[in-house]
Amino acid sequence: MKIFFATDIHGSEVCWRKFLNSAAFYKADLVILGGDVTGKIMVPIVNHGTYWQVVLSGETHRLETEAELEKIETQIRNRGYYPTRVSPDELAALNEEDGSIDRRFTVEMISTLDRWLDMADSKLRGGEIPCIVNGGNDDTFDIDAVVEASPCVTFAEGKLVDLEGFSLVSMGYTNPTPWDTFREAPEEDLVKRIDNVVNQIPDMGRAIFNFHAPPFGTGLDDAPALDENLRPMHGGVVMKAVGSTAVRDAILKHQPMLSIHGHIHESRGIKKMGRTLAMNPGSVYGDGVLQGAVIDLNLKKGKVDRYILVNG
Amino acid sequence: MSTVEEASSSLGGGRVGDEAPTLFLRKATGLVRGWSVRDSIIYACLSTNVVTLGIVEMSYNSFIPRGQLLTSILISGVWVSFLVITYAGLIVTIPRAGGDYVWQSRILAGPLGFVMATTGWWFILWLWAPIYGAVLNEELFQPLLVTLGHPGAASFFGSHNGDFVVCLITIALAGFLVSLGMNGYAKVQKWCFAGGLFGFIVVLALLLFSSHGDFVNAVNTYGKALFHTNHAFAATNAAAKTDGYASPSFSLGPLGPSMLLIPFMMFYLLWPNWGSTLYGEVRGASDFKRVFTGMFTGLWLTVLLSVAFLFLVAKTIGYGFYNNANAVWWTSYYAVPKAATPAMSIWPYPVMLASWLVHNRAFQVILILVMALWFIAWVGTLFLSSTRVIFAAAFDRVLPDAAATVSEKRKVPMASLVLMLLPAVGLSAVYSYSLQFQTYTLDATLVIAVTYLFSAIAALILPWRKPDLWAASPASKMKLLGVPIVPVAAFVTIGLLGFNIYEWLSNSTYGVNNHKSLVFMACLYAAAIILYVVARLVRKRQGIDLGLINREIPVE
């Protein structure tokens, strides 16, 4: 069985489209998206009556036609941002009312995700190509029901999914970050969450851990060390292990065949942990490049036959 | 922790824009502030190291007898500024670890990126190890031992065996500093930079507040005391005359010969972007001005230090004596037939000469030690960049997975260090025992310049090769009279690198274009190509297509 794994596309529409095409491109039997599906930034496009105005990368664009508007919205979406059309009054309200930004974000996120899942339906031949998605720490819980409802995508968060003899268990939660994001939990809680799903696995020799957080101290979890003001230290040259000890310990204890991770975009890499092959394909979603891993699994031997990290 | 985006002062979610908000952020990982520009200035200044590289290379002025260092350095500074713009453009467009490897792989072709990164960031750094060793010898061991009154020990370090010992010390030091990890080494670097800069200012102050007469007396006094040479000042000038060298007076002209000094000056001024692979790990690099300012200011700080140094050399040491002493030394060192014997039996390290203006041995020793901080601050990077390239190649399955092995206890990249250390030791032996090989020093600059050349080509064609990526890049918004400055700067950079590569390969003055040197460099490129081809074949047999690595998935 050949799988394609990618992660952390953070709202980049071009990466989502590539993800949907990845099965055909890499001749994969199954595609997995490992969390952090949604974007972090919303860009207002302001209606001034006879024209629209948007500021992108510090450059002000005045848009006269619907075609121009759609073109810039595509650019915004491809970067992982959400375009949102607003009137000046709505913009003022977003600026002033407590919670209004989060509410607007949710609306844009959900509508984008709905549209994405519609795309998936046609690209994945109505579910003929299995597609698995789970949450990441940056994904709000609003997305869970939306993905669950999709007929062609399996929402794998906190579940065991049987893949023709392989057992895939998924967890989008991470150890705490300085940003206090949505799916974070202390390491002790992560241990329990991991145990809950891992205990369902019938054969650890054919198990795949799909945990968003990479294992601590493995080189798959090196991020720029930050000072107390969240500023990278020493010009950004100093990296620090920020992965999860619970994930590391679970891998070392259970020794699954494969362990796939994301979360730390800078830490693209591969690490052999005893019998387990652990990997983090990293992410450069902002460039419109879908980093991922193409992995050949051997059901009979219960091992990874081949793998390669790609920049698709 | 995912992406570092310099987007907001309210990092936990909020709005950006002074009046009407132009974007909104939600609570999400990785929204951090940009790193300190001061840090990037320090790295750029350290990599264009005025002491360990600059002062050494300025001593080759006599190889272009009518060339003016001042003119050459200023032109180099202006020209390299375009390289800074080019690299700032690349960094903010594809901001990630991997630098040249990633840019060339993505914009040009994967195999080309591999060959250029392997030769420019890995193989040629084997040669930099003995070069750094030679610098350590010239700027620390020999002047220190002479100052301490041990000329015998100093002469040992001037021998082949001594050269090799210092190379081994350098390699061990670089390996040790890498094993400290960047967290420890970054702190060391900052303290060394502060101390080294202080030492440099002391040297400038000594030259500023002393007269030429003071200096002549000092040279004569210490020439006699340390080298047993009577009237060392006059003897040096006489030796230069014997060698047929006549120093030009200190001025800005003429242009032609000064241009020919530029390929020498690239030995130190071509590296303000050296940290670009390191910047690349920080997504906050999406701020073009921030990245540019760091590299540009670091470069021009080095240029200004160089200019100040030259003016004060001309004032107190005397430009004629400075060039004569260097000319006599290198003529003798390279065993030119009938070369005069230098009045000083070691390289006339300007810091040592300046230290003689204070008649206190402890002060002289301390000044030499303090200036060695410039060396310690940068030698660790010798292997750091290489280990990153080796890791990237291992993750791309071009090298065996074991190449990316990190020791569990100390987190030291053992395999990649071995891949650096062993060849570096071998080349150090060749370098130390072969005088001819030492003339290949500028090969080390040339090979990296070729790597830069392809990155500049990538920057030039980026708007056409990757229009969407370019349109999304902050670099595309940087315009002058409506023209994007990055492709224009890339074009000028190609001119800079093309000029230097042409001169290195066509002009025997630089010691590069002889048969063995060319064979040496050809071997590096051949080894990289063979490595890639073998990896591709082996992986193909294993069912892995390395051609897939950078093949883009269709969007529609």
PDB file of N, CA and C in Angstrom, chain A residues 17-18 21 38-42 44 59 79 95 105 123 137-138 179-180 182 217 223 229-232 234-237 239 263-266 268 270-271 284-285 287 289 306-307 311-312, chain B residues 1-3 5 15 22-35 39 43 96 106 182 190 281 395-397 401 408 411 469 472 477 542-543 549-550 552-556:
ATOM      1  N   ARG A  17      -5.575  21.892  -3.150  1.00  0.00           N
ATOM      2  CA  ARG A  17      -5.802  21.364  -4.497  1.00  0.00           C
ATOM      3  C   ARG A  17      -4.714  20.344  -4.862  1.00  0.00           C
ATOM      4  N   LYS A  18      -3.496  20.681  -4.496  1.00  0.00           N
ATOM      5  CA  LYS A  18      -2.401  19.740  -4.769  1.00  0.00           C
ATOM      6  C   LYS A  18      -2.590  18.453  -3.956  1.00  0.00           C
ATOM      7  N   ASN A  21      -4.877  16.231  -5.613  1.00  0.00           N
ATOM      8  CA  ASN A  21      -4.299  15.614  -6.817  1.00  0.00           C
ATOM      9  C   ASN A  21      -3.134  14.680  -6.496  1.00  0.00           C
ATOM     10  N   THR A  38      -6.664  24.689   8.732  1.00  0.00           N
ATOM     11  CA  THR A  38      -7.259  26.018   8.575  1.00  0.00           C
ATOM     12  C   THR A  38      -6.233  27.145   8.686  1.00  0.00           C
ATOM     13  N   GLY A  39      -6.627  28.294   8.132  1.00  0.00           N
ATOM     14  CA  GLY A  39      -5.715  29.438   8.061  1.00  0.00           C
ATOM     15  C   GLY A  39      -5.694  30.271   9.321  1.00  0.00           C
ATOM     16  N   LYS A  40      -4.739  31.195   9.342  1.00  0.00           N
ATOM     17  CA  LYS A  40      -4.526  32.005  10.537  1.00  0.00           C
ATOM     18  C   LYS A  40      -4.853  33.480  10.318  1.00  0.00           C
ATOM     19  N   ILE A  41      -4.996  33.854   9.054  1.00  0.00           N
ATOM     20  CA  ILE A  41      -5.084  35.283   8.733  1.00  0.00           C
ATOM     21  C   ILE A  41      -6.291  35.547   7.836  1.00  0.00           C
ATOM     22  N   MET A  42      -6.959  36.641   8.092  1.00  0.00           N
ATOM     23  CA  MET A  42      -8.126  37.030   7.297  1.00  0.00           C
ATOM     24  C   MET A  42      -7.870  38.428   6.734  1.00  0.00           C
ATOM     25  N   PRO A  44      -9.461  41.679   4.909  1.00  0.00           N
ATOM     26  CA  PRO A  44     -10.713  42.341   4.511  1.00  0.00           C
ATOM     27  C   PRO A  44     -10.589  43.024   3.147  1.00  0.00           C
ATOM     28  N   GLU A  59       0.718  46.395  -0.136  1.00  0.00           N
ATOM     29  CA  GLU A  59       0.381  47.085  -1.368  1.00  0.00           C
ATOM     30  C   GLU A  59      -1.139  47.230  -1.459  1.00  0.00           C
ATOM     31  N   ARG A  79      -2.394  31.840  -0.507  1.00  0.00           N
ATOM     32  CA  ARG A  79      -1.407  32.068   0.542  1.00  0.00           C
ATOM     33  C   ARG A  79      -1.830  31.503   1.895  1.00  0.00           C
ATOM     34  N   ASN A  95     -13.516  45.807  13.930  1.00  0.00           N
ATOM     35  CA  ASN A  95     -12.425  46.473  14.622  1.00  0.00           C
ATOM     36  C   ASN A  95     -12.762  46.761  16.084  1.00  0.00           C
ATOM     37  N   PHE A 105     -14.003  34.918  11.458  1.00  0.00           N
ATOM     38  CA  PHE A 105     -13.049  33.870  11.108  1.00  0.00           C
ATOM     39  C   PHE A 105     -13.774  32.536  10.945  1.00  0.00           C
ATOM     40  N   LYS A 123     -12.550  15.180  -6.938  1.00  0.00           N
ATOM     41  CA  LYS A 123     -11.151  14.768  -7.156  1.00  0.00           C
ATOM     42  C   LYS A 123     -10.864  13.358  -6.642  1.00  0.00           C
ATOM     43  N   ASN A 137      -3.401  21.487  16.262  1.00  0.00           N
ATOM     44  CA  ASN A 137      -3.614  22.375  17.408  1.00  0.00           C
ATOM     45  C   ASN A 137      -4.184  23.730  17.000  1.00  0.00           C
ATOM     46  N   ASP A 138      -3.925  24.148  15.747  1.00  0.00           N
ATOM     47  CA  ASP A 138      -4.437  25.442  15.298  1.00  0.00           C
ATOM     48  C   ASP A 138      -5.859  25.370  14.754  1.00  0.00           C
ATOM     49  N   TRP A 179       1.265  30.031  22.399  1.00  0.00           N
ATOM     50  CA  TRP A 179       0.114  30.748  21.832  1.00  0.00           C
ATOM     51  C   TRP A 179      -1.222  30.255  22.378  1.00  0.00           C
ATOM     52  N   ASP A 180      -1.182  29.267  23.230  1.00  0.00           N
ATOM     53  CA  ASP A 180      -2.395  28.768  23.860  1.00  0.00           C
ATOM     54  C   ASP A 180      -3.470  28.461  22.808  1.00  0.00           C
ATOM     55  N   PHE A 182      -5.893  25.815  20.223  1.00  0.00           N
ATOM     56  CA  PHE A 182      -7.138  25.124  20.536  1.00  0.00           C
ATOM     57  C   PHE A 182      -6.961  23.691  21.039  1.00  0.00           C
ATOM     58  N   GLY A 217      12.745  16.052  21.053  1.00  0.00           N
ATOM     59  CA  GLY A 217      14.190  15.818  21.010  1.00  0.00           C
ATOM     60  C   GLY A 217      14.656  14.875  19.930  1.00  0.00           C
ATOM     61  N   ALA A 223      12.387  24.069  16.554  1.00  0.00           N
ATOM     62  CA  ALA A 223      11.821  25.353  16.137  1.00  0.00           C
ATOM     63  C   ALA A 223      12.730  26.455  16.673  1.00  0.00           C
ATOM     64  N   ASN A 229       9.388  37.698  24.641  1.00  0.00           N
ATOM     65  CA  ASN A 229       8.517  38.506  23.785  1.00  0.00           C
ATOM     66  C   ASN A 229       8.184  37.801  22.473  1.00  0.00           C
ATOM     67  N   LEU A 230       8.423  36.486  22.447  1.00  0.00           N
ATOM     68  CA  LEU A 230       8.186  35.683  21.248  1.00  0.00           C
ATOM     69  C   LEU A 230       9.019  36.165  20.064  1.00  0.00           C
ATOM     70  N   ARG A 231      10.214  36.609  20.362  1.00  0.00           N
ATOM     71  CA  ARG A 231      11.134  37.034  19.311  1.00  0.00           C
ATOM     72  C   ARG A 231      12.230  35.970  19.187  1.00  0.00           C
ATOM     73  N   PRO A 232      12.500  35.483  17.962  1.00  0.00           N
ATOM     74  CA  PRO A 232      13.551  34.467  17.822  1.00  0.00           C
ATOM     75  C   PRO A 232      14.888  34.963  18.380  1.00  0.00           C
ATOM     76  N   HIS A 234      18.968  35.157  19.065  1.00  0.00           N
ATOM     77  CA  HIS A 234      20.234  35.088  18.326  1.00  0.00           C
ATOM     78  C   HIS A 234      20.004  35.056  16.817  1.00  0.00           C
ATOM     79  N   GLY A 235      19.191  35.980  16.333  1.00  0.00           N
ATOM     80  CA  GLY A 235      18.994  36.073  14.893  1.00  0.00           C
ATOM     81  C   GLY A 235      18.278  34.876  14.294  1.00  0.00           C
ATOM     82  N   GLY A 236      17.632  34.079  15.133  1.00  0.00           N
ATOM     83  CA  GLY A 236      16.888  32.933  14.614  1.00  0.00           C
ATOM     84  C   GLY A 236      17.761  31.717  14.349  1.00  0.00           C
ATOM     85  N   VAL A 237      19.029  31.781  14.725  1.00  0.00           N
ATOM     86  CA  VAL A 237      19.910  30.642  14.420  1.00  0.00           C
ATOM     87  C   VAL A 237      19.825  29.546  15.471  1.00  0.00           C
ATOM     88  N   MET A 239      17.995  26.834  17.525  1.00  0.00           N
ATOM     89  CA  MET A 239      16.795  26.018  17.478  1.00  0.00           C
ATOM     90  C   MET A 239      16.618  25.297  18.810  1.00  0.00           C
ATOM     91  N   HIS A 263       3.262  19.942  12.608  1.00  0.00           N
ATOM     92  CA  HIS A 263       3.311  20.948  13.662  1.00  0.00           C
ATOM     93  C   HIS A 263       4.521  21.875  13.549  1.00  0.00           C
ATOM     94  N   ILE A 264       5.702  21.307  13.450  1.00  0.00           N
ATOM     95  CA  ILE A 264       6.902  22.137  13.370  1.00  0.00           C
ATOM     96  C   ILE A 264       7.349  22.195  11.917  1.00  0.00           C
ATOM     97  N   HIS A 265       7.003  23.284  11.265  1.00  0.00           N
ATOM     98  CA  HIS A 265       7.212  23.378   9.820  1.00  0.00           C
ATOM     99  C   HIS A 265       8.687  23.305   9.445  1.00  0.00           C
ATOM    100  N   GLU A 266       9.526  23.865  10.294  1.00  0.00           N
ATOM    101  CA  GLU A 266      10.950  23.975   9.967  1.00  0.00           C
ATOM    102  C   GLU A 266      11.678  22.657  10.079  1.00  0.00           C
ATOM    103  N   ARG A 268      11.539  19.539   8.891  1.00  0.00           N
ATOM    104  CA  ARG A 268      11.378  18.444   7.932  1.00  0.00           C
ATOM    105  C   ARG A 268      12.491  17.421   8.175  1.00  0.00           C
ATOM    106  N   ILE A 270      13.549  12.922   9.080  1.00  0.00           N
ATOM    107  CA  ILE A 270      13.240  11.505   9.303  1.00  0.00           C
ATOM    108  C   ILE A 270      14.060  11.032  10.485  1.00  0.00           C
ATOM    109  N   LYS A 271      13.473  10.197  11.322  1.00  0.00           N
ATOM    110  CA  LYS A 271      14.201   9.704  12.486  1.00  0.00           C
ATOM    111  C   LYS A 271      13.805   8.259  12.736  1.00  0.00           C
ATOM    112  N   VAL A 284       5.742  24.264   3.853  1.00  0.00           N
ATOM    113  CA  VAL A 284       6.043  25.596   3.305  1.00  0.00           C
ATOM    114  C   VAL A 284       4.802  26.077   2.561  1.00  0.00           C
ATOM    115  N   TYR A 285       3.673  25.933   3.222  1.00  0.00           N
ATOM    116  CA  TYR A 285       2.391  26.217   2.572  1.00  0.00           C
ATOM    117  C   TYR A 285       2.340  27.626   1.990  1.00  0.00           C
ATOM    118  N   ASP A 287       4.474  29.157   0.372  1.00  0.00           N
ATOM    119  CA  ASP A 287       5.068  29.204  -0.970  1.00  0.00           C
ATOM    120  C   ASP A 287       4.182  28.516  -2.003  1.00  0.00           C
ATOM    121  N   VAL A 289       3.803  25.363  -2.030  1.00  0.00           N
ATOM    122  CA  VAL A 289       4.416  24.043  -2.260  1.00  0.00           C
ATOM    123  C   VAL A 289       3.877  23.082  -1.208  1.00  0.00           C
ATOM    124  N   ARG A 306       9.573   1.548   1.426  1.00  0.00           N
ATOM    125  CA  ARG A 306      10.244   2.685   0.802  1.00  0.00           C
ATOM    126  C   ARG A 306       9.586   3.980   1.266  1.00  0.00           C
ATOM    127  N   TYR A 307      10.345   5.050   1.250  1.00  0.00           N
ATOM    128  CA  TYR A 307       9.752   6.354   1.574  1.00  0.00           C
ATOM    129  C   TYR A 307      10.599   7.440   0.949  1.00  0.00           C
ATOM    130  N   ASN A 311       8.611  17.657  -2.413  1.00  0.00           N
ATOM    131  CA  ASN A 311       8.160  19.065  -2.418  1.00  0.00           C
ATOM    132  C   ASN A 311       7.263  19.248  -3.643  1.00  0.00           C
ATOM    133  N   GLY A 312       6.022  18.867  -3.496  1.00  0.00           N
ATOM    134  CA  GLY A 312       5.156  18.821  -4.672  1.00  0.00           C
ATOM    135  C   GLY A 312       4.504  20.138  -5.025  1.00  0.00           C
TER     136      GLY A 312
ATOM    137  N   MET B   1       4.826  24.833  16.845  1.00  0.00           N
ATOM    138  CA  MET B   1       5.330  26.104  16.360  1.00  0.00           C
ATOM    139  C   MET B   1       5.496  25.998  14.855  1.00  0.00           C
ATOM    140  N   SER B   2       4.865  26.834  14.171  1.00  0.00           N
ATOM    141  CA  SER B   2       4.877  26.626  12.742  1.00  0.00           C
ATOM    142  C   SER B   2       5.548  27.773  12.017  1.00  0.00           C
ATOM    143  N   THR B   3       4.833  28.809  11.838  1.00  0.00           N
ATOM    144  CA  THR B   3       5.350  29.852  10.988  1.00  0.00           C
ATOM    145  C   THR B   3       5.613  31.113  11.794  1.00  0.00           C
ATOM    146  N   GLU B   5       5.618  34.831  11.552  1.00  0.00           N
ATOM    147  CA  GLU B   5       5.133  35.859  10.645  1.00  0.00           C
ATOM    148  C   GLU B   5       5.157  37.199  11.343  1.00  0.00           C
ATOM    149  N   ARG B  15      -5.779  42.632  15.070  1.00  0.00           N
ATOM    150  CA  ARG B  15      -5.829  43.346  13.807  1.00  0.00           C
ATOM    151  C   ARG B  15      -4.478  43.960  13.505  1.00  0.00           C
ATOM    152  N   THR B  22      -5.879  46.160   7.992  1.00  0.00           N
ATOM    153  CA  THR B  22      -5.667  45.577   6.667  1.00  0.00           C
ATOM    154  C   THR B  22      -5.641  44.062   6.711  1.00  0.00           C
ATOM    155  N   LEU B  23      -5.495  43.491   7.873  1.00  0.00           N
ATOM    156  CA  LEU B  23      -5.686  42.047   8.032  1.00  0.00           C
ATOM    157  C   LEU B  23      -5.959  41.728   9.490  1.00  0.00           C
ATOM    158  N   PHE B  24      -6.570  40.571   9.671  1.00  0.00           N
ATOM    159  CA  PHE B  24      -6.888  40.122  11.020  1.00  0.00           C
ATOM    160  C   PHE B  24      -6.185  38.796  11.284  1.00  0.00           C
ATOM    161  N   LEU B  25      -5.747  38.639  12.515  1.00  0.00           N
ATOM    162  CA  LEU B  25      -5.101  37.388  12.916  1.00  0.00           C
ATOM    163  C   LEU B  25      -5.983  36.703  13.932  1.00  0.00           C
ATOM    164  N   ARG B  26      -5.919  35.398  13.941  1.00  0.00           N
ATOM    165  CA  ARG B  26      -6.567  34.697  15.031  1.00  0.00           C
ATOM    166  C   ARG B  26      -5.481  34.042  15.882  1.00  0.00           C
ATOM    167  N   LYS B  27      -5.918  33.519  16.977  1.00  0.00           N
ATOM    168  CA  LYS B  27      -4.980  32.847  17.874  1.00  0.00           C
ATOM    169  C   LYS B  27      -4.402  31.632  17.142  1.00  0.00           C
ATOM    170  N   ALA B  28      -3.115  31.618  16.907  1.00  0.00           N
ATOM    171  CA  ALA B  28      -2.520  30.495  16.173  1.00  0.00           C
ATOM    172  C   ALA B  28      -1.032  30.408  16.448  1.00  0.00           C
ATOM    173  N   THR B  29      -0.521  29.226  16.249  1.00  0.00           N
ATOM    174  CA  THR B  29       0.887  28.969  16.507  1.00  0.00           C
ATOM    175  C   THR B  29       1.781  29.774  15.583  1.00  0.00           C
ATOM    176  N   GLY B  30       2.906  30.169  16.097  1.00  0.00           N
ATOM    177  CA  GLY B  30       3.952  30.674  15.228  1.00  0.00           C
ATOM    178  C   GLY B  30       3.867  32.141  14.892  1.00  0.00           C
ATOM    179  N   LEU B  31       2.870  32.845  15.397  1.00  0.00           N
ATOM    180  CA  LEU B  31       2.818  34.270  15.106  1.00  0.00           C
ATOM    181  C   LEU B  31       3.769  34.976  16.065  1.00  0.00           C
ATOM    182  N   VAL B  32       4.994  35.118  15.623  1.00  0.00           N
ATOM    183  CA  VAL B  32       6.010  35.691  16.508  1.00  0.00           C
ATOM    184  C   VAL B  32       6.603  36.937  15.875  1.00  0.00           C
ATOM    185  N   ARG B  33       7.300  37.664  16.656  1.00  0.00           N
ATOM    186  CA  ARG B  33       7.930  38.880  16.159  1.00  0.00           C
ATOM    187  C   ARG B  33       9.180  38.528  15.351  1.00  0.00           C
ATOM    188  N   GLY B  34       9.582  39.450  14.480  1.00  0.00           N
ATOM    189  CA  GLY B  34      10.807  39.244  13.709  1.00  0.00           C
ATOM    190  C   GLY B  34      12.014  39.286  14.630  1.00  0.00           C
ATOM    191  N   TRP B  35      13.085  38.624  14.203  1.00  0.00           N
ATOM    192  CA  TRP B  35      14.273  38.615  15.044  1.00  0.00           C
ATOM    193  C   TRP B  35      14.957  39.972  14.988  1.00  0.00           C
ATOM    194  N   ASP B  39      21.099  41.420  15.553  1.00  0.00           N
ATOM    195  CA  ASP B  39      21.700  40.095  15.458  1.00  0.00           C
ATOM    196  C   ASP B  39      22.159  39.807  14.033  1.00  0.00           C
ATOM    197  N   TYR B  43      25.947  38.917  12.445  1.00  0.00           N
ATOM    198  CA  TYR B  43      26.329  37.750  11.643  1.00  0.00           C
ATOM    199  C   TYR B  43      26.917  38.176  10.303  1.00  0.00           C
ATOM    200  N   ARG B  96      13.447  29.691   3.972  1.00  0.00           N
ATOM    201  CA  ARG B  96      13.546  28.431   4.702  1.00  0.00           C
ATOM    202  C   ARG B  96      14.995  28.000   4.798  1.00  0.00           C
ATOM    203  N   ARG B 106      14.322  24.560  -6.615  1.00  0.00           N
ATOM    204  CA  ARG B 106      12.941  24.937  -6.914  1.00  0.00           C
ATOM    205  C   ARG B 106      12.836  25.767  -8.189  1.00  0.00           C
ATOM    206  N   MET B 182      24.087  25.403  18.642  1.00  0.00           N
ATOM    207  CA  MET B 182      24.016  26.821  18.287  1.00  0.00           C
ATOM    208  C   MET B 182      23.651  27.704  19.474  1.00  0.00           C
ATOM    209  N   LYS B 190      28.488  36.319  20.147  1.00  0.00           N
ATOM    210  CA  LYS B 190      28.169  37.710  20.484  1.00  0.00           C
ATOM    211  C   LYS B 190      29.236  38.327  21.376  1.00  0.00           C
ATOM    212  N   GLU B 281      15.587  29.798   8.224  1.00  0.00           N
ATOM    213  CA  GLU B 281      14.820  29.002   9.170  1.00  0.00           C
ATOM    214  C   GLU B 281      13.756  29.833   9.864  1.00  0.00           C
ATOM    215  N   PHE B 395      17.955  13.649   4.016  1.00  0.00           N
ATOM    216  CA  PHE B 395      16.491  13.626   4.032  1.00  0.00           C
ATOM    217  C   PHE B 395      15.923  13.484   2.626  1.00  0.00           C
ATOM    218  N   ASP B 396      16.684  13.960   1.633  1.00  0.00           N
ATOM    219  CA  ASP B 396      16.262  13.783   0.240  1.00  0.00           C
ATOM    220  C   ASP B 396      16.672  12.417  -0.297  1.00  0.00           C
ATOM    221  N   ARG B 397      17.231  11.563   0.550  1.00  0.00           N
ATOM    222  CA  ARG B 397      17.633  10.184   0.233  1.00  0.00           C
ATOM    223  C   ARG B 397      18.794  10.136  -0.755  1.00  0.00           C
ATOM    224  N   ASP B 401      20.709   7.370   5.038  1.00  0.00           N
ATOM    225  CA  ASP B 401      20.038   7.965   6.198  1.00  0.00           C
ATOM    226  C   ASP B 401      21.003   8.207   7.352  1.00  0.00           C
ATOM    227  N   GLU B 408      22.470  10.597  20.559  1.00  0.00           N
ATOM    228  CA  GLU B 408      21.322  10.730  21.464  1.00  0.00           C
ATOM    229  C   GLU B 408      21.648  11.613  22.663  1.00  0.00           C
ATOM    230  N   LYS B 411      23.421  15.316  21.258  1.00  0.00           N
ATOM    231  CA  LYS B 411      22.753  15.926  20.108  1.00  0.00           C
ATOM    232  C   LYS B 411      23.760  16.462  19.098  1.00  0.00           C
ATOM    233  N   LEU B 469       4.628  32.576  -7.235  1.00  0.00           N
ATOM    234  CA  LEU B 469       5.490  32.702  -6.066  1.00  0.00           C
ATOM    235  C   LEU B 469       6.056  34.118  -5.993  1.00  0.00           C
ATOM    236  N   ALA B 472       3.498  36.701  -4.976  1.00  0.00           N
ATOM    237  CA  ALA B 472       3.158  36.645  -3.549  1.00  0.00           C
ATOM    238  C   ALA B 472       4.306  37.125  -2.670  1.00  0.00           C
ATOM    239  N   LYS B 477       7.351  43.599  -4.562  1.00  0.00           N
ATOM    240  CA  LYS B 477       6.809  44.942  -4.301  1.00  0.00           C
ATOM    241  C   LYS B 477       7.924  45.988  -4.197  1.00  0.00           C
ATOM    242  N   GLN B 542      16.032   0.552  -5.610  1.00  0.00           N
ATOM    243  CA  GLN B 542      15.233   0.309  -4.399  1.00  0.00           C
ATOM    244  C   GLN B 542      13.775   0.716  -4.600  1.00  0.00           C
ATOM    245  N   GLY B 543      13.464   1.185  -5.805  1.00  0.00           N
ATOM    246  CA  GLY B 543      12.093   1.577  -6.089  1.00  0.00           C
ATOM    247  C   GLY B 543      11.775   3.015  -5.717  1.00  0.00           C
ATOM    248  N   ILE B 549      11.344  14.268  -6.076  1.00  0.00           N
ATOM    249  CA  ILE B 549      11.490  15.156  -4.910  1.00  0.00           C
ATOM    250  C   ILE B 549      10.961  16.564  -5.174  1.00  0.00           C
ATOM    251  N   ASN B 550      11.355  17.123  -6.295  1.00  0.00           N
ATOM    252  CA  ASN B 550      10.959  18.513  -6.555  1.00  0.00           C
ATOM    253  C   ASN B 550       9.956  18.642  -7.693  1.00  0.00           C
ATOM    254  N   GLU B 552       6.546  19.195  -9.230  1.00  0.00           N
ATOM    255  CA  GLU B 552       5.386  19.893  -8.671  1.00  0.00           C
ATOM    256  C   GLU B 552       4.080  19.180  -9.010  1.00  0.00           C
ATOM    257  N   ILE B 553       3.237  19.032  -8.016  1.00  0.00           N
ATOM    258  CA  ILE B 553       1.921  18.428  -8.222  1.00  0.00           C
ATOM    259  C   ILE B 553       1.050  19.433  -8.983  1.00  0.00           C
ATOM    260  N   PRO B 554       0.349  18.984 -10.023  1.00  0.00           N
ATOM    261  CA  PRO B 554      -0.528  19.946 -10.712  1.00  0.00           C
ATOM    262  C   PRO B 554      -1.628  20.461  -9.781  1.00  0.00           C
ATOM    263  N   VAL B 555      -2.005  21.703  -9.993  1.00  0.00           N
ATOM    264  CA  VAL B 555      -2.998  22.321  -9.109  1.00  0.00           C
ATOM    265  C   VAL B 555      -4.410  21.960  -9.566  1.00  0.00           C
ATOM    266  N   GLU B 556      -4.630  21.993 -10.866  1.00  0.00           N
ATOM    267  CA  GLU B 556      -6.005  21.753 -11.373  1.00  0.00           C
ATOM    268  C   GLU B 556      -6.231  20.272 -11.624  1.00  0.00           C
TER     269      GLU B 556
END
